[in-house]
Amino acid sequence: MPVSALLVALGLASSERLDGQCQTPEEMAAELISLRQIRNSRETLADFTKLYTATTNLEWKMRTFYNLKDENDTHDCGGKVDTWQLGCELPRPGNLHDIKSHAYYVGAIRKLHAFPVQVVQSLVASEWYHPGLTSRPVWCLDSCDLPLAQRLNAHFGAVSKELLHFWSLKHELKDHLRGVGAHTTSFDRLIAGNGTWQDVRLWRGRAFDRQLCDRYFRVTCSLVEASPEVWTNPWSHVLISILMPNSWVPFHQGHTNGQLTYHLPVMLPEAGAELALLERGGTLAEQETGILTHPEETTVSWTLGRTLVFDDSFTHAVRYRHAWSEAHSSGGAPRMLLLMRA
């Protein structure tokens, strides 16, 4: 069904207003969703030029509707200039931050990788922000209806056994326990915080670490194979995340709202480990980055064996406040969990 016909069928008026008045929130949301549908259509994805144009139009509309547009910015609409009018914006979702340049990502992909055009198209189509999706920082705490969370909870015993066995061999397998940022991206180095934050990568770039899967994590990796919501996600990765006492990860946000992050805890301290989230939209000001706490934060804690699900495109931080001396009596127990993005 054409997008225009779809909007009529849904009872949504055209987004064009001839009376000079602001569009209604329903009209603006419908236009964003329709532009997203066009951007993801088979016809658009088959043509790099159309894809670039469709994505540019969608991001310009998001700038306009969410008041993210520079006052001097204009957009050429077939010979007429459409300027931003204050007072007509939608409320900014809590996980909508500054607009990222589409051209930058296309150029970066083409510069760093000798990918064919079809591959670049698929990467660009996984655009950073998807309008119309539910905007909620925390989805599940102790109980969860999401199928992947239920699957993880049901296999907690076997997963926990594998992860704890691996941890018992940490001195022999220290080459696999590398600090975040030491073997990942420059972005990860910026959010590594202080203390000790390590991870063990089991799945990234649509591929398993077969050595680890076959030798230590057969059940865990088989759960990934049984979870298409994980391996069909172009941004996905699966890892063991380990945070030691007196460590923290400063406030930051993920790259896209098109996925959820699943945490299955297998080792927790008695107190001190928490996840802090901000529900307001917009990126933190420069003077607020790198801070340990924020006056607007909401904190949640993990429950052993129960999957916590959150949207990491909301600004968030992770902390394990107890100093090493306070946790030493329990062997310096880490906060250790299985992390999946789906």
Short mmCIF file of C-alpha atoms in Angstrom, two decimals:
data_model
loop_
_atom_site.label_atom_id
_atom_site.label_comp_id
_atom_site.label_asym_id
_atom_site.label_seq_id
_atom_site.Cartn_x
_atom_site.Cartn_y
_atom_site.Cartn_z
CA MET A 1 0.00 0.00 0.00
CA PRO A 2 1.44 3.44 -0.86
CA VAL A 3 2.34 5.55 2.15
CA SER A 4 -0.23 8.21 1.27
CA ALA A 5 -2.95 5.58 1.10
CA LEU A 6 -1.74 4.10 4.38
CA LEU A 7 -2.06 7.46 6.11
CA VAL A 8 -5.59 7.90 4.78
CA ALA A 9 -6.49 4.40 5.96
CA LEU A 10 -5.19 5.27 9.41
CA GLY A 11 -7.32 8.41 9.44
CA LEU A 12 -4.31 10.73 9.57
CA ALA A 13 -4.54 14.00 7.69
CA SER A 14 -1.89 15.11 5.22
CA SER A 15 1.11 16.77 6.83
CA GLU A 16 0.78 19.80 4.53
CA ARG A 17 -0.94 22.76 6.15
CA LEU A 18 -2.24 25.53 3.93
CA ASP A 19 -3.48 27.74 6.77
CA GLY A 20 -0.03 28.53 8.12
CA GLN A 21 -0.77 26.78 11.41
CA CYS A 22 1.45 24.22 13.10
CA GLN A 23 0.95 20.59 12.23
CA THR A 24 -0.62 18.53 14.98
CA PRO A 25 1.60 16.08 16.88
CA GLU A 26 -0.28 13.25 15.16
CA GLU A 27 0.46 14.72 11.74
CA MET A 28 4.14 15.21 12.51
CA ALA A 29 4.54 11.70 13.92
CA ALA A 30 2.75 10.25 10.88
CA GLU A 31 5.05 12.14 8.52
CA LEU A 32 8.18 10.87 10.31
CA ILE A 33 6.91 7.30 10.19
CA SER A 34 6.01 7.61 6.50
CA LEU A 35 9.47 8.98 5.68
CA ARG A 36 11.02 6.09 7.57
CA GLN A 37 8.90 3.64 5.56
CA ILE A 38 10.04 5.24 2.31
CA ARG A 39 13.68 5.12 3.46
CA ASN A 40 13.35 1.39 4.25
CA SER A 41 11.37 0.44 1.14
CA ARG A 42 12.79 -2.06 -1.34
CA GLU A 43 12.80 0.52 -4.14
CA THR A 44 14.81 3.01 -2.07
CA LEU A 45 17.30 0.45 -0.76
CA ALA A 46 18.02 -0.67 -4.32
CA ASP A 47 19.26 2.78 -5.33
CA PHE A 48 22.08 4.45 -3.41
CA THR A 49 21.08 7.95 -4.58
CA LYS A 50 17.48 7.45 -3.48
CA LEU A 51 18.65 6.03 -0.17
CA TYR A 52 20.87 9.02 0.50
CA THR A 53 18.09 11.45 -0.39
CA ALA A 54 15.46 9.61 1.67
CA THR A 55 17.72 9.46 4.73
CA THR A 56 18.67 13.13 4.40
CA ASN A 57 14.99 14.13 4.17
CA LEU A 58 14.10 12.04 7.19
CA GLU A 59 16.87 13.52 9.31
CA TRP A 60 15.98 17.06 8.23
CA LYS A 61 12.38 16.49 9.29
CA MET A 62 13.55 15.17 12.64
CA ARG A 63 15.63 18.32 13.09
CA THR A 64 12.60 20.44 12.29
CA PHE A 65 9.96 18.58 14.27
CA TYR A 66 12.11 18.15 17.39
CA ASN A 67 13.59 21.68 17.32
CA LEU A 68 17.10 20.44 16.65
CA LYS A 69 17.59 22.75 13.69
CA ASP A 70 19.89 25.74 13.64
CA GLU A 71 17.91 28.97 13.31
CA ASN A 72 19.83 29.90 10.15
CA ASP A 73 19.38 26.47 8.57
CA THR A 74 17.12 26.11 5.53
CA HIS A 75 16.09 23.23 3.35
CA ASP A 76 15.38 23.44 -0.36
CA CYS A 77 11.93 21.97 -1.04
CA GLY A 78 11.54 22.05 -4.80
CA GLY A 79 12.46 25.69 -5.24
CA LYS A 80 10.84 27.04 -2.09
CA VAL A 81 12.65 27.50 1.20
CA ASP A 82 11.03 26.02 4.29
CA THR A 83 12.34 27.78 7.41
CA TRP A 84 12.05 26.60 10.98
CA GLN A 85 9.20 28.09 13.01
CA LEU A 86 9.59 27.96 16.77
CA GLY A 87 6.65 26.70 18.80
CA CYS A 88 5.64 23.88 16.43
CA GLU A 89 7.95 21.19 17.74
CA LEU A 90 7.24 17.76 19.14
CA PRO A 91 8.40 16.93 22.68
CA ARG A 92 11.87 15.47 22.37
CA PRO A 93 12.01 11.78 23.38
CA GLY A 94 14.43 11.02 26.18
CA ASN A 95 16.71 9.04 23.85
CA LEU A 96 16.81 11.59 21.02
CA HIS A 97 20.16 13.34 21.18
CA ASP A 98 21.94 15.57 18.68
CA ILE A 99 21.35 14.70 15.03
CA LYS A 100 24.23 12.75 13.53
CA SER A 101 25.39 13.62 10.04
CA HIS A 102 24.30 11.05 7.47
CA ALA A 103 27.00 12.21 5.06
CA TYR A 104 29.65 11.66 7.71
CA TYR A 105 28.71 8.02 8.18
CA VAL A 106 28.56 7.32 4.46
CA GLY A 107 31.96 8.90 3.96
CA ALA A 108 33.48 7.09 6.92
CA ILE A 109 32.25 3.72 5.68
CA ARG A 110 33.50 4.27 2.14
CA LYS A 111 36.87 5.59 3.37
CA LEU A 112 37.67 2.82 5.83
CA HIS A 113 36.24 -0.20 4.02
CA ALA A 114 36.39 -1.41 0.44
CA PHE A 115 32.72 -2.42 0.63
CA PRO A 116 30.51 -2.72 -2.44
CA VAL A 117 27.68 -0.22 -2.68
CA GLN A 118 25.12 -2.83 -1.56
CA VAL A 119 26.93 -3.28 1.76
CA VAL A 120 27.13 0.47 2.33
CA GLN A 121 23.41 0.70 1.63
CA SER A 122 22.61 -1.90 4.27
CA LEU A 123 24.77 -0.12 6.85
CA VAL A 124 23.36 3.32 6.14
CA ALA A 125 19.82 1.92 6.25
CA SER A 126 20.46 0.98 9.89
CA GLU A 127 20.19 4.69 10.60
CA TRP A 128 20.92 5.91 14.10
CA TYR A 129 17.46 7.04 15.24
CA HIS A 130 14.12 5.49 14.27
CA PRO A 131 11.15 7.81 14.86
CA GLY A 132 7.95 6.20 16.09
CA LEU A 133 9.51 3.52 18.30
CA THR A 134 8.55 3.25 21.96
CA SER A 135 10.74 5.53 24.06
CA ARG A 136 11.26 3.91 27.48
CA PRO A 137 14.56 3.76 29.42
CA VAL A 138 13.92 0.57 31.43
CA TRP A 139 11.81 -2.25 29.99
CA CYS A 140 12.25 -5.06 32.50
CA LEU A 141 13.63 -5.54 36.01
CA ASP A 142 12.65 -8.67 37.95
CA SER A 143 10.05 -10.00 35.50
CA CYS A 144 9.80 -9.64 31.74
CA ASP A 145 7.46 -10.64 28.90
CA LEU A 146 10.11 -10.22 26.20
CA PRO A 147 10.89 -13.66 24.70
CA LEU A 148 14.68 -13.25 24.80
CA ALA A 149 14.61 -12.27 28.48
CA GLN A 150 12.47 -15.31 29.29
CA ARG A 151 14.86 -17.51 27.31
CA LEU A 152 17.86 -16.17 29.22
CA ASN A 153 16.14 -16.55 32.59
CA ALA A 154 15.15 -20.13 31.79
CA HIS A 155 18.78 -21.04 31.04
CA PHE A 156 20.33 -19.08 33.88
CA GLY A 157 21.69 -22.19 35.62
CA ALA A 158 23.64 -23.42 32.60
CA VAL A 159 24.82 -19.93 31.58
CA SER A 160 25.92 -19.16 35.13
CA LYS A 161 27.88 -22.41 35.32
CA GLU A 162 29.79 -21.56 32.12
CA LEU A 163 30.58 -17.97 33.13
CA LEU A 164 31.65 -18.86 36.66
CA HIS A 165 33.87 -21.67 35.36
CA PHE A 166 35.52 -19.22 32.96
CA TRP A 167 36.02 -16.73 35.80
CA SER A 168 37.66 -19.43 37.95
CA LEU A 169 40.29 -19.74 35.20
CA LYS A 170 40.83 -15.97 34.93
CA HIS A 171 44.55 -16.16 35.69
CA GLU A 172 45.09 -18.71 32.92
CA LEU A 173 42.81 -16.86 30.50
CA LYS A 174 43.88 -13.30 31.27
CA ASP A 175 44.54 -12.60 27.58
CA HIS A 176 40.77 -12.82 27.02
CA LEU A 177 40.00 -10.46 29.93
CA ARG A 178 40.99 -7.18 28.37
CA GLY A 179 39.93 -3.74 29.49
CA VAL A 180 37.12 -2.06 27.59
CA GLY A 181 38.65 0.27 25.02
CA ALA A 182 41.93 -1.64 24.84
CA HIS A 183 40.63 -3.92 22.11
CA THR A 184 37.45 -2.16 20.97
CA THR A 185 36.66 1.31 19.59
CA SER A 186 38.01 4.75 20.47
CA PHE A 187 34.48 5.58 21.70
CA ASP A 188 34.80 2.77 24.26
CA ARG A 189 38.08 4.21 25.51
CA LEU A 190 36.32 7.50 26.20
CA ILE A 191 33.73 5.83 28.45
CA ALA A 192 36.03 3.39 30.21
CA GLY A 193 35.86 5.52 33.38
CA ASN A 194 38.06 4.51 36.27
CA GLY A 195 38.84 1.24 38.01
CA THR A 196 38.58 -2.07 36.17
CA TRP A 197 35.95 -2.71 33.49
CA GLN A 198 36.60 -5.77 31.34
CA ASP A 199 34.68 -7.74 28.78
CA VAL A 200 34.91 -11.02 26.91
CA ARG A 201 33.47 -10.82 23.38
CA LEU A 202 31.52 -13.87 22.20
CA TRP A 203 29.70 -12.37 19.21
CA ARG A 204 30.46 -9.23 17.21
CA GLY A 205 30.28 -8.24 13.56
CA ARG A 206 27.81 -11.08 12.89
CA ALA A 207 30.37 -13.72 13.88
CA PHE A 208 31.20 -15.86 16.92
CA ASP A 209 34.52 -16.18 18.65
CA ARG A 210 34.53 -19.90 17.83
CA GLN A 211 37.46 -20.71 20.09
CA LEU A 212 35.67 -19.36 23.17
CA CYS A 213 32.27 -20.73 22.16
CA ASP A 214 33.49 -24.27 21.50
CA ARG A 215 35.70 -24.51 24.57
CA TYR A 216 33.90 -22.55 27.31
CA PHE A 217 30.48 -21.24 26.25
CA ARG A 218 28.59 -23.90 24.29
CA VAL A 219 25.24 -23.22 26.00
CA THR A 220 25.62 -19.45 25.93
CA CYS A 221 26.52 -19.37 22.24
CA SER A 222 23.74 -21.81 21.40
CA LEU A 223 21.30 -19.32 22.97
CA VAL A 224 22.57 -16.69 20.54
CA GLU A 225 22.02 -19.09 17.64
CA ALA A 226 18.45 -19.64 18.88
CA SER A 227 17.77 -15.88 19.11
CA PRO A 228 17.24 -14.19 15.72
CA GLU A 229 16.52 -10.91 17.50
CA VAL A 230 20.24 -10.95 18.35
CA TRP A 231 21.94 -12.19 15.17
CA THR A 232 19.71 -10.18 12.80
CA ASN A 233 20.62 -6.94 14.61
CA PRO A 234 23.42 -5.22 12.64
CA TRP A 235 24.57 -3.39 15.80
CA SER A 236 24.49 -6.44 18.04
CA HIS A 237 27.18 -7.91 20.19
CA VAL A 238 27.23 -10.51 22.96
CA LEU A 239 29.78 -10.30 25.74
CA ILE A 240 30.57 -11.01 29.36
CA SER A 241 30.81 -7.69 31.18
CA ILE A 242 32.89 -7.53 34.36
CA LEU A 243 33.04 -4.49 36.64
CA MET A 244 35.34 -4.67 39.67
CA PRO A 245 34.93 -2.78 42.97
CA ASN A 246 35.61 0.96 43.00
CA SER A 247 34.92 1.24 39.25
CA TRP A 248 32.52 3.36 37.29
CA VAL A 249 31.52 4.13 33.71
CA PRO A 250 30.56 7.81 33.21
CA PHE A 251 27.35 8.96 31.55
CA HIS A 252 27.14 8.15 27.85
CA GLN A 253 24.58 6.84 25.35
CA GLY A 254 24.44 4.10 22.74
CA HIS A 255 24.39 4.63 18.99
CA THR A 256 20.79 3.71 18.12
CA ASN A 257 17.31 3.32 19.60
CA GLY A 258 16.71 0.38 17.24
CA GLN A 259 17.82 -2.18 19.84
CA LEU A 260 17.48 -3.11 23.52
CA THR A 261 20.25 -4.19 25.88
CA TYR A 262 19.79 -7.37 27.93
CA HIS A 263 21.75 -7.96 31.17
CA LEU A 264 21.67 -11.42 32.79
CA PRO A 265 23.63 -11.14 36.08
CA VAL A 266 25.58 -14.22 37.19
CA MET A 267 27.64 -12.60 39.99
CA LEU A 268 26.63 -9.59 42.08
CA PRO A 269 28.02 -7.83 45.15
CA GLU A 270 25.74 -7.42 48.14
CA ALA A 271 25.48 -3.67 47.47
CA GLY A 272 27.00 -0.81 45.56
CA ALA A 273 26.46 -1.85 41.92
CA GLU A 274 23.86 0.14 40.02
CA LEU A 275 22.74 1.44 36.64
CA ALA A 276 21.84 5.16 36.47
CA LEU A 277 19.69 6.59 33.65
CA LEU A 278 18.49 10.02 32.54
CA GLU A 279 15.02 10.22 31.01
CA ARG A 280 15.29 13.70 29.52
CA GLY A 281 16.24 14.21 25.90
CA GLY A 282 19.44 15.76 24.69
CA THR A 283 23.09 15.02 25.20
CA LEU A 284 24.75 16.15 28.43
CA ALA A 285 26.55 19.47 28.29
CA GLU A 286 30.32 19.27 27.99
CA GLN A 287 30.82 20.32 31.63
CA GLU A 288 28.57 17.43 32.74
CA THR A 289 30.42 14.63 30.97
CA GLY A 290 32.66 12.38 33.03
CA ILE A 291 30.66 12.98 36.22
CA LEU A 292 29.80 10.20 38.65
CA THR A 293 26.25 11.24 39.52
CA HIS A 294 23.58 13.53 38.08
CA PRO A 295 20.69 15.27 39.93
CA GLU A 296 18.14 14.02 37.38
CA GLU A 297 19.20 10.37 37.39
CA THR A 298 17.10 7.33 38.22
CA THR A 299 18.97 4.28 39.51
CA VAL A 300 18.13 0.60 39.22
CA SER A 301 19.92 -2.52 40.45
CA TRP A 302 20.28 -6.03 39.11
CA THR A 303 18.75 -9.21 40.53
CA LEU A 304 20.76 -12.42 40.28
CA GLY A 305 19.41 -14.66 37.55
CA ARG A 306 16.77 -12.16 36.33
CA THR A 307 17.33 -10.32 33.06
CA LEU A 308 17.30 -6.52 33.19
CA VAL A 309 16.38 -4.90 29.87
CA PHE A 310 17.00 -1.24 29.07
CA ASP A 311 17.39 1.08 26.08
CA ASP A 312 21.02 2.19 26.05
CA SER A 313 20.26 5.10 23.69
CA PHE A 314 19.14 6.89 26.88
CA THR A 315 22.03 8.58 28.67
CA HIS A 316 23.25 6.18 31.36
CA ALA A 317 26.14 5.34 33.69
CA VAL A 318 27.27 2.21 35.55
CA ARG A 319 28.82 2.23 39.03
CA TYR A 320 30.25 -0.19 41.55
CA ARG A 321 30.76 2.16 44.49
CA HIS A 322 32.36 -0.14 47.07
CA ALA A 323 36.08 0.29 47.39
CA TRP A 324 38.28 -2.77 46.94
CA SER A 325 39.03 -2.92 50.69
CA GLU A 326 35.31 -3.12 51.48
CA ALA A 327 34.78 -5.96 49.01
CA HIS A 328 38.03 -7.75 49.77
CA SER A 329 36.45 -9.95 52.41
CA SER A 330 34.34 -11.53 49.69
CA GLY A 331 37.33 -11.89 47.37
CA GLY A 332 36.73 -8.65 45.54
CA ALA A 333 33.62 -10.07 43.90
CA PRO A 334 32.87 -8.40 40.57
CA ARG A 335 29.58 -7.47 39.04
CA MET A 336 29.55 -9.99 36.20
CA LEU A 337 26.79 -10.41 33.65
CA LEU A 338 26.00 -11.71 30.20
CA LEU A 339 25.15 -8.81 27.88
CA MET A 340 23.22 -9.07 24.62
CA ARG A 341 21.87 -6.38 22.29
CA ALA A 342 18.79 -7.35 20.31
#
